[in-house]
Amino acid sequence: MDKNGIPIITIESLKKDFRSLSVLDNISFAVGLGEFISIVGPSGCGKSTLLKIIGGILKPTSGSLKFKDTYSILNGEFGFVFQNPVLLPWRTLVENINLPLELLDKENYYNIPELIDILGLKGFEGYLPRQLSGGMQQRVALARALVFKPSVLLLDEPFGALDELTRDKMKYEVMEVCNKLSTTSIMVTHNIPEAVLMSDRVILLSERPAKIVKVFDIKLIKPRNHQIEISSEFITQVEEIRECL
């Protein structure tokens, strides 16, 4: 909730159809300020569709999505990180990060050198995407999504294209950055342990047409580290979600 006790996002009875195909059915939940929420569920159930509706890319068939205290979403309120970084190959690292500031008329934004330092990209400012590793490209995509200080960060399988070692490192880096910047975040993932590790709450969706099966409160202590992943509390919460699939 924000300082007035109002959720930053409130979704009520959301439904999405693509012609005769029903994808989302009666989805309702709220997101508090600074909260990290993960959305999990079977493949093809509509997780990414839900994320795109939240970010204003798609419109729902029915239901409502309230952002802060209004039913309209303002340009530049949401930052997106996708499975693939989608960097412009002819622009340098700095130029890719700076792109939203060129497109959006926003007075409030992060200092780019500071953001580069936080994300471990210092020294690579003049590099092109093809000169960067997959993990570094995804860090650039994260910096680009955060540079204009969006109200909400939306992450759609952000580690899906990375190798196991890079993925393991990146999830901790994203947690650290989101905690440091107090970013409200919603992530779609197929990886239940990843969702439990990173989140304050995990929302489990059913098969299509997706309904909310259950919302799990993750009560693991913060900050979280690798030791958490071998704790009985962590394993219990992961198994609890798996049993509901």
XYZ file of N, CA, C and O in Angstrom, residues 11 14 16 18 21-25 27 29 37-58 65 80-83 154-158 167 186-192 194-195 202-214 241 245:
272
model
N -6.744 -4.794 -9.298
C -7.352 -5.507 -10.423
C -8.620 -6.187 -9.927
O -8.589 -6.912 -8.924
N -11.025 -9.234 -13.701
C -10.436 -9.068 -15.030
C -10.673 -10.307 -15.891
O -10.486 -11.440 -15.446
N -10.102 -11.749 -20.097
C -9.530 -11.485 -21.414
C -9.850 -12.633 -22.358
O -9.549 -13.794 -22.073
N -9.583 -13.787 -26.563
C -9.112 -13.547 -27.925
C -10.087 -14.270 -28.851
O -10.011 -15.482 -29.013
N -11.510 -17.655 -27.750
C -10.609 -18.259 -26.768
C -10.590 -17.428 -25.484
O -10.179 -16.274 -25.480
N -11.027 -18.031 -24.389
C -10.990 -17.367 -23.095
C -9.646 -17.635 -22.431
O -9.273 -18.793 -22.215
N -8.912 -16.570 -22.110
C -7.557 -16.701 -21.565
C -7.517 -16.407 -20.069
O -6.927 -17.162 -19.290
N -8.128 -15.318 -19.657
C -8.173 -14.932 -18.239
C -9.624 -14.817 -17.805
O -10.458 -14.289 -18.538
N -9.926 -15.288 -16.599
C -11.304 -15.301 -16.138
C -11.392 -14.894 -14.665
O -10.868 -15.592 -13.789
N -10.009 -12.443 -12.687
C -8.756 -12.232 -11.952
C -8.884 -10.972 -11.094
O -9.174 -9.889 -11.601
N -6.792 -9.001 -7.757
C -5.788 -8.879 -6.692
C -5.277 -7.441 -6.665
O -5.537 -6.658 -7.579
N 5.851 -9.123 -6.422
C 4.882 -10.201 -6.630
C 5.311 -11.032 -7.827
O 5.721 -10.491 -8.856
N 5.217 -12.357 -7.696
C 5.455 -13.252 -8.828
C 4.156 -13.941 -9.218
O 3.341 -14.290 -8.354
N 3.977 -14.127 -10.519
C 2.821 -14.823 -11.062
C 3.321 -16.107 -11.701
O 4.156 -16.083 -12.604
N 2.829 -17.255 -11.193
C 3.232 -18.553 -11.721
C 1.996 -19.321 -12.164
O 0.871 -18.984 -11.797
N 2.214 -20.371 -12.955
C 1.104 -21.182 -13.432
C 1.541 -22.014 -14.620
O 2.657 -21.856 -15.132
N 0.674 -22.904 -15.096
C 1.019 -23.771 -16.227
C 1.382 -22.967 -17.470
O 0.922 -21.841 -17.664
N 2.185 -23.576 -18.324
C 2.571 -22.935 -19.579
C 1.341 -22.638 -20.428
O 0.456 -23.480 -20.566
N 1.276 -21.410 -20.954
C 0.174 -21.030 -21.824
C -1.107 -20.639 -21.112
O -2.138 -20.451 -21.760
N -1.039 -20.473 -19.791
C -2.268 -20.168 -19.052
C -2.663 -18.689 -19.124
O -3.772 -18.320 -18.734
N -1.753 -17.817 -19.579
C -2.103 -16.407 -19.704
C -1.322 -15.472 -18.802
O -1.694 -14.306 -18.631
N -0.216 -15.949 -18.243
C 0.583 -15.120 -17.331
C 1.104 -13.861 -18.029
O 0.981 -12.747 -17.506
N 1.708 -14.046 -19.209
C 2.253 -12.901 -19.940
C 1.144 -11.975 -20.429
O 1.323 -10.754 -20.477
N 0.005 -12.550 -20.787
C -1.151 -11.729 -21.191
C -1.577 -10.825 -20.041
O -1.843 -9.635 -20.234
N -1.630 -11.388 -18.840
C -1.994 -10.601 -17.656
C -0.996 -9.477 -17.432
O -1.378 -8.327 -17.158
N 0.289 -9.759 -17.582
C 1.321 -8.737 -17.384
C 1.169 -7.618 -18.407
O 1.323 -6.432 -18.076
N 0.856 -7.972 -19.655
C 0.685 -6.962 -20.704
C -0.553 -6.104 -20.464
O -0.568 -4.910 -20.784
N -1.589 -6.687 -19.884
C -2.778 -5.898 -19.532
C -2.436 -4.918 -18.410
O -2.819 -3.744 -18.454
N -1.695 -5.383 -17.417
C -1.292 -4.506 -16.315
C -0.478 -3.324 -16.841
O -0.657 -2.178 -16.407
N 0.410 -3.594 -17.804
C 1.268 -2.546 -18.356
C 0.630 -1.700 -19.428
O 1.266 -0.788 -19.959
N -0.632 -1.992 -19.777
C -1.346 -1.172 -20.750
C -1.076 -1.539 -22.200
O -1.511 -0.824 -23.102
N -0.375 -2.659 -22.440
C -0.101 -3.085 -23.814
C -1.346 -3.720 -24.425
O -1.639 -3.542 -25.607
N -2.090 -4.485 -23.617
C -3.348 -5.084 -24.043
C -4.493 -4.526 -23.209
O -4.289 -4.105 -22.065
N -8.873 -2.291 -14.065
C -7.527 -2.180 -13.520
C -7.339 -0.739 -13.075
O -7.386 0.186 -13.881
N 9.336 -2.265 -18.527
C 9.251 -3.667 -18.934
C 10.643 -4.274 -19.104
O 11.526 -3.659 -19.699
N 10.797 -5.507 -18.607
C 11.967 -6.328 -18.909
C 11.440 -7.657 -19.433
O 10.693 -8.347 -18.740
N 11.832 -8.012 -20.668
C 11.340 -9.226 -21.300
C 12.392 -10.333 -21.234
O 13.514 -10.125 -20.778
N 12.013 -11.520 -21.708
C 12.929 -12.658 -21.690
C 14.180 -12.365 -22.508
O 15.289 -12.707 -22.104
N 7.802 -4.373 -14.527
C 7.166 -5.605 -14.971
C 8.224 -6.495 -15.623
O 8.914 -6.081 -16.559
N 8.342 -7.721 -15.128
C 9.376 -8.640 -15.587
C 8.723 -9.896 -16.154
O 8.041 -10.630 -15.431
N 8.909 -10.140 -17.458
C 8.301 -11.284 -18.127
C 9.366 -12.330 -18.431
O 10.106 -12.210 -19.396
N 9.456 -13.352 -17.565
C 10.485 -14.389 -17.702
C 11.862 -13.764 -17.947
O 12.549 -14.085 -18.929
N 12.309 -12.863 -17.070
C 13.517 -12.080 -17.359
C 14.804 -12.897 -17.423
O 15.800 -12.419 -17.954
N 21.768 -17.030 -14.668
C 20.412 -16.884 -14.126
C 20.456 -16.809 -12.601
O 19.793 -15.971 -11.989
N 6.401 -6.750 -10.489
C 5.558 -7.910 -10.780
C 6.297 -8.751 -11.798
O 6.648 -8.268 -12.879
N 6.532 -10.027 -11.461
C 7.317 -10.905 -12.330
C 6.516 -12.137 -12.722
O 5.859 -12.758 -11.882
N 6.581 -12.494 -13.989
C 6.038 -13.749 -14.501
C 7.189 -14.735 -14.616
O 8.250 -14.399 -15.163
N 7.017 -15.945 -14.095
C 8.052 -16.955 -14.189
C 7.438 -18.351 -14.141
O 6.366 -18.556 -13.566
N 8.130 -19.326 -14.770
C 7.749 -20.730 -14.660
C 8.465 -21.395 -13.475
O 8.137 -22.512 -13.102
N 9.437 -20.691 -12.920
C 10.327 -21.271 -11.916
C 9.806 -20.980 -10.510
O 9.926 -19.853 -10.017
N 9.247 -21.991 -9.855
C 8.632 -21.783 -8.536
C 9.671 -21.430 -7.471
O 9.457 -20.484 -6.698
N 12.429 -19.861 -7.817
C 12.803 -18.477 -8.127
C 11.741 -17.506 -7.620
O 12.055 -16.462 -7.031
N 10.483 -17.839 -7.843
C 9.381 -16.984 -7.397
C 9.361 -16.865 -5.874
O 9.196 -15.772 -5.325
N 3.281 -14.825 -3.949
C 3.252 -15.565 -5.206
C 1.796 -15.863 -5.547
O 1.053 -16.418 -4.720
N 1.389 -15.482 -6.758
C 0.025 -15.719 -7.226
C 0.052 -16.906 -8.189
O 0.736 -16.872 -9.209
N -0.686 -17.956 -7.848
C -0.741 -19.160 -8.661
C -1.995 -19.148 -9.527
O -3.109 -19.039 -9.013
N -1.802 -19.254 -10.849
C -2.916 -19.299 -11.783
C -3.185 -20.735 -12.219
O -2.288 -21.578 -12.241
N -4.429 -20.981 -12.608
C -4.847 -22.300 -13.078
C -4.571 -22.438 -14.576
O -4.083 -21.513 -15.234
N -4.938 -23.602 -15.124
C -4.935 -23.782 -16.574
C -5.886 -22.768 -17.210
O -6.795 -22.246 -16.564
N -5.691 -22.506 -18.513
C -6.553 -21.595 -19.250
C -7.985 -22.128 -19.353
O -8.169 -23.319 -19.585
N -8.976 -21.264 -19.172
C -8.888 -19.838 -18.832
C -8.445 -19.663 -17.382
O -9.022 -20.271 -16.469
N -7.421 -18.870 -17.189
C -6.754 -18.773 -15.901
C -7.617 -18.092 -14.850
O -8.181 -17.023 -15.079
N -7.687 -18.739 -13.711
C -8.252 -18.160 -12.493
C -7.163 -18.194 -11.427
O -6.183 -18.943 -11.559
N -7.317 -17.411 -10.393
C -6.362 -17.459 -9.288
C -6.681 -18.672 -8.417
O -7.774 -18.770 -7.851
N -5.733 -19.598 -8.340
C -5.899 -20.783 -7.500
C -5.675 -20.417 -6.038
O -6.469 -20.762 -5.165
N -4.585 -19.682 -5.796
C -4.241 -19.296 -4.420
C -3.166 -18.217 -4.450
O -2.364 -18.150 -5.384
N 3.383 -24.716 -3.007
C 2.902 -24.206 -4.293
C 2.827 -25.335 -5.320
O 1.850 -25.445 -6.067
N -0.474 -27.059 -7.933
C -0.487 -27.006 -9.397
C -1.381 -28.097 -9.981
O -1.419 -29.208 -9.471
